GROMACS .gro file of C-alpha atoms in nm:
model
  157
    1MET     CA    1   1.347   7.891   3.477
    2LYS     CA    2   1.542   7.864   3.805
    3ASN     CA    3   1.680   7.525   3.698
    4LEU     CA    4   1.794   7.671   3.366
    5ILE     CA    5   1.976   7.953   3.544
    6LYS     CA    6   2.137   7.713   3.793
    7THR     CA    7   2.240   7.477   3.513
    8SER     CA    8   2.385   7.768   3.312
    9ILE     CA    9   2.582   7.895   3.611
   10LEU     CA   10   2.712   7.547   3.688
   11GLY     CA   11   2.813   7.498   3.324
   12LEU     CA   12   2.993   7.834   3.319
   13ALA     CA   13   3.176   7.749   3.643
   14LEU     CA   14   3.291   7.415   3.500
   15LEU     CA   15   3.409   7.583   3.181
   16VAL     CA   16   3.609   7.846   3.372
   17SER     CA   17   3.766   7.585   3.601
   18SER     CA   18   3.863   7.362   3.306
   19ILE     CA   19   4.020   7.658   3.123
   20THR     CA   20   4.212   7.752   3.439
   21PHE     CA   21   4.330   7.391   3.481
   22ALA     CA   22   4.439   7.378   3.115
   23GLN     CA   23   4.644   7.696   3.167
   24ASP     CA   24   4.806   7.542   3.478
   25ARG     CA   25   4.894   7.235   3.272
   26MET     CA   26   5.048   7.444   2.994
   27ALA     CA   27   5.279   7.621   3.238
   28ASN     CA   28   5.371   7.313   3.443
   29ASN     CA   29   5.526   6.985   3.335
   30VAL     CA   30   5.268   6.750   3.484
   31ASP     CA   31   5.091   6.441   3.359
   32ASN     CA   32   4.722   6.362   3.407
   33SER     CA   33   4.782   6.298   3.777
   34THR     CA   34   4.905   6.660   3.826
   35ILE     CA   35   5.217   6.528   4.003
   36HIS     CA   36   5.503   6.768   3.942
   37LEU     CA   37   5.868   6.677   3.892
   38GLN     CA   38   5.778   6.313   3.828
   39GLY     CA   39   5.745   6.275   4.205
   40TYR     CA   40   6.090   6.412   4.291
   41SER     CA   41   6.120   6.649   4.586
   42PRO     CA   42   6.167   7.018   4.498
   43VAL     CA   43   6.322   7.074   4.842
   44SER     CA   44   6.588   6.811   4.774
   45TYR     CA   45   6.683   6.983   4.449
   46LEU     CA   46   6.715   7.331   4.592
   47ASP     CA   47   6.826   7.280   4.952
   48LEU     CA   48   7.032   6.962   4.920
   49GLY     CA   49   7.145   6.979   4.557
   50ILE     CA   50   7.038   6.620   4.493
   51ALA     CA   51   6.753   6.448   4.311
   52GLN     CA   52   6.543   6.243   4.553
   53LYS     CA   53   6.215   6.070   4.482
   54GLY     CA   54   5.946   6.189   4.723
   55LEU     CA   55   5.696   5.971   4.905
   56LYS     CA   56   5.318   5.980   4.865
   57GLU     CA   57   5.266   6.022   5.238
   58PHE     CA   58   5.452   6.354   5.231
   59LYS     CA   59   5.271   6.557   4.970
   60SER     CA   60   5.143   6.910   4.924
   61VAL     CA   61   4.917   7.062   4.664
   62HIS     CA   62   5.007   7.414   4.554
   63GLU     CA   63   4.816   7.590   4.276
   64LYS     CA   64   4.648   7.258   4.182
   65ILE     CA   65   4.986   7.086   4.136
   66THR     CA   66   5.096   6.798   4.362
   67TYR     CA   67   5.450   6.782   4.501
   68TYR     CA   68   5.607   6.489   4.690
   69PHE     CA   69   5.876   6.512   4.957
   70THR     CA   70   6.111   6.275   5.136
   71SER     CA   71   6.000   6.372   5.487
   72ALA     CA   72   5.752   6.571   5.692
   73GLU     CA   73   6.027   6.831   5.748
   74GLN     CA   74   6.068   6.883   5.373
   75LYS     CA   75   5.692   6.916   5.332
   76ALA     CA   76   5.679   7.178   5.610
   77THR     CA   77   5.968   7.367   5.450
   78PHE     CA   78   5.788   7.373   5.115
   79ASP     CA   79   5.455   7.472   5.270
   80LYS     CA   80   5.616   7.781   5.429
   81ASN     CA   81   5.733   7.917   5.092
   82PRO     CA   82   5.615   7.705   4.797
   83ASN     CA   83   5.705   7.960   4.528
   84LYS     CA   84   6.071   7.939   4.629
   85TYR     CA   85   6.071   7.570   4.539
   86LYS     CA   86   5.900   7.583   4.201
   87PRO     CA   87   6.129   7.467   3.920
   88GLN     CA   88   6.227   7.708   3.649
   89TYR     CA   89   6.017   7.698   3.331
   90GLY     CA   90   5.745   7.491   3.491
   91GLY     CA   91   5.978   7.195   3.522
   92PHE     CA   92   6.042   7.169   3.148
   93CYS     CA   93   6.394   7.141   3.008
   94ALA     CA   94   6.576   7.472   3.056
   95PHE     CA   95   6.785   7.431   2.740
   96GLY     CA   96   6.475   7.341   2.542
   97THR     CA   97   6.308   7.657   2.672
   98TYR     CA   98   6.612   7.857   2.565
   99ALA     CA   99   6.583   7.697   2.219
  100GLY     CA  100   6.210   7.776   2.207
  101ALA     CA  101   6.055   7.435   2.279
  102LYS     CA  102   5.913   7.235   2.570
  103PHE     CA  103   6.075   6.902   2.651
  104ARG     CA  104   6.025   6.672   2.949
  105PRO     CA  105   6.350   6.655   3.145
  106ASP     CA  106   6.526   6.369   3.313
  107PRO     CA  107   6.468   6.443   3.685
  108ASN     CA  108   6.828   6.346   3.759
  109LYS     CA  109   6.972   6.610   3.524
  110PHE     CA  110   6.963   6.950   3.689
  111ILE     CA  111   7.166   7.253   3.793
  112VAL     CA  112   7.117   7.467   4.104
  113LYS     CA  113   7.232   7.826   4.061
  114ASP     CA  114   7.139   8.160   4.216
  115GLY     CA  115   6.875   8.005   4.441
  116LYS     CA  116   6.693   7.835   4.154
  117TYR     CA  117   6.704   7.496   3.991
  118PHE     CA  118   6.693   7.411   3.623
  119LEU     CA  119   6.603   7.070   3.482
  120PHE     CA  120   6.733   6.919   3.157
  121LEU     CA  121   6.645   6.666   2.891
  122TYR     CA  122   6.870   6.366   2.865
  123ASP     CA  123   6.854   6.075   2.624
  124LEU     CA  124   7.104   5.873   2.421
  125ASN     CA  125   7.124   6.144   2.155
  126LEU     CA  126   7.117   6.460   2.362
  127ASP     CA  127   7.246   6.575   2.699
  128ALA     CA  128   7.089   6.920   2.733
  129GLN     CA  129   7.255   6.982   3.070
  130GLN     CA  130   7.597   6.942   2.907
  131LEU     CA  131   7.497   7.174   2.622
  132TRP     CA  132   7.396   7.436   2.880
  133LEU     CA  133   7.723   7.399   3.071
  134ASN     CA  134   7.931   7.406   2.751
  135GLU     CA  135   7.792   7.751   2.669
  136LYS     CA  136   7.967   7.888   2.980
  137ASN     CA  137   7.721   8.178   2.992
  138HIS     CA  138   7.444   8.091   3.237
  139ASN     CA  139   7.303   8.445   3.249
  140LYS     CA  140   7.268   8.468   2.869
  141LEU     CA  141   7.093   8.131   2.856
  142VAL     CA  142   6.857   8.226   3.140
  143ALA     CA  143   6.772   8.557   2.973
  144GLY     CA  144   6.688   8.376   2.648
  145ALA     CA  145   6.489   8.106   2.824
  146ASP     CA  146   6.301   8.366   3.031
  147LYS     CA  147   6.204   8.551   2.716
  148ASN     CA  148   6.086   8.234   2.542
  149TRP     CA  149   5.901   8.112   2.851
  150LYS     CA  150   5.661   8.407   2.834
  151LYS     CA  151   5.515   8.253   2.517
  152LEU     CA  152   5.584   7.885   2.586
  153SER     CA  153   5.404   7.891   2.921
  154LYS     CA  154   5.082   7.960   2.732
  155THR     CA  155   5.116   7.674   2.481
  156HIS     CA  156   5.050   7.302   2.495
  157ASN     CA  157   5.345   7.063   2.474
   0.00000   0.00000   0.00000
C-alpha cells in the first residue's frame, strides 16, 4: 500500500512538472534545449542595442529557460534583474503577436524602445520589423500585441 501511495505521488508530481514545463514552453520561444533567443544575449539587446551570440560558458537559467551571455559581466547583470532582460512576447515576433500569431524571429531583427526589446520575423518574403516601423505607431502596435499575447502565451506554436 505504501508503494502504491509513493508511486501515485511521484506520478502526480511528474504530471504537474510536465504541465508547468509545457506552459513555460508555450510562453517562451525555445526549442527542446530550452535555450532562449537562439543563444543570443538578452543583455546585448537591451543594454548595447546589438545582437550578439552568447557563449555556453556564460549561461544562466531563469524560470527553467537558459540564457547565454558574451561575458561574466553580462551574466552578473542579468542575474541581478532577469525579468528586465526578458524579450517581449516570449521572444516571438512582435508583429506576428500584433497580428495574432506566433512566429520565430530572426535574432538580428529587433527594436529597443522604452526599456524593452522586440524581435521580428525576417525571410525573403516578409520583413516584419519594417512592417512595424512603417506603421509609425509603436504604442498602438504594442497595445494590440499585448492584448493578443494574453491568449497566445497559453497556446502552442
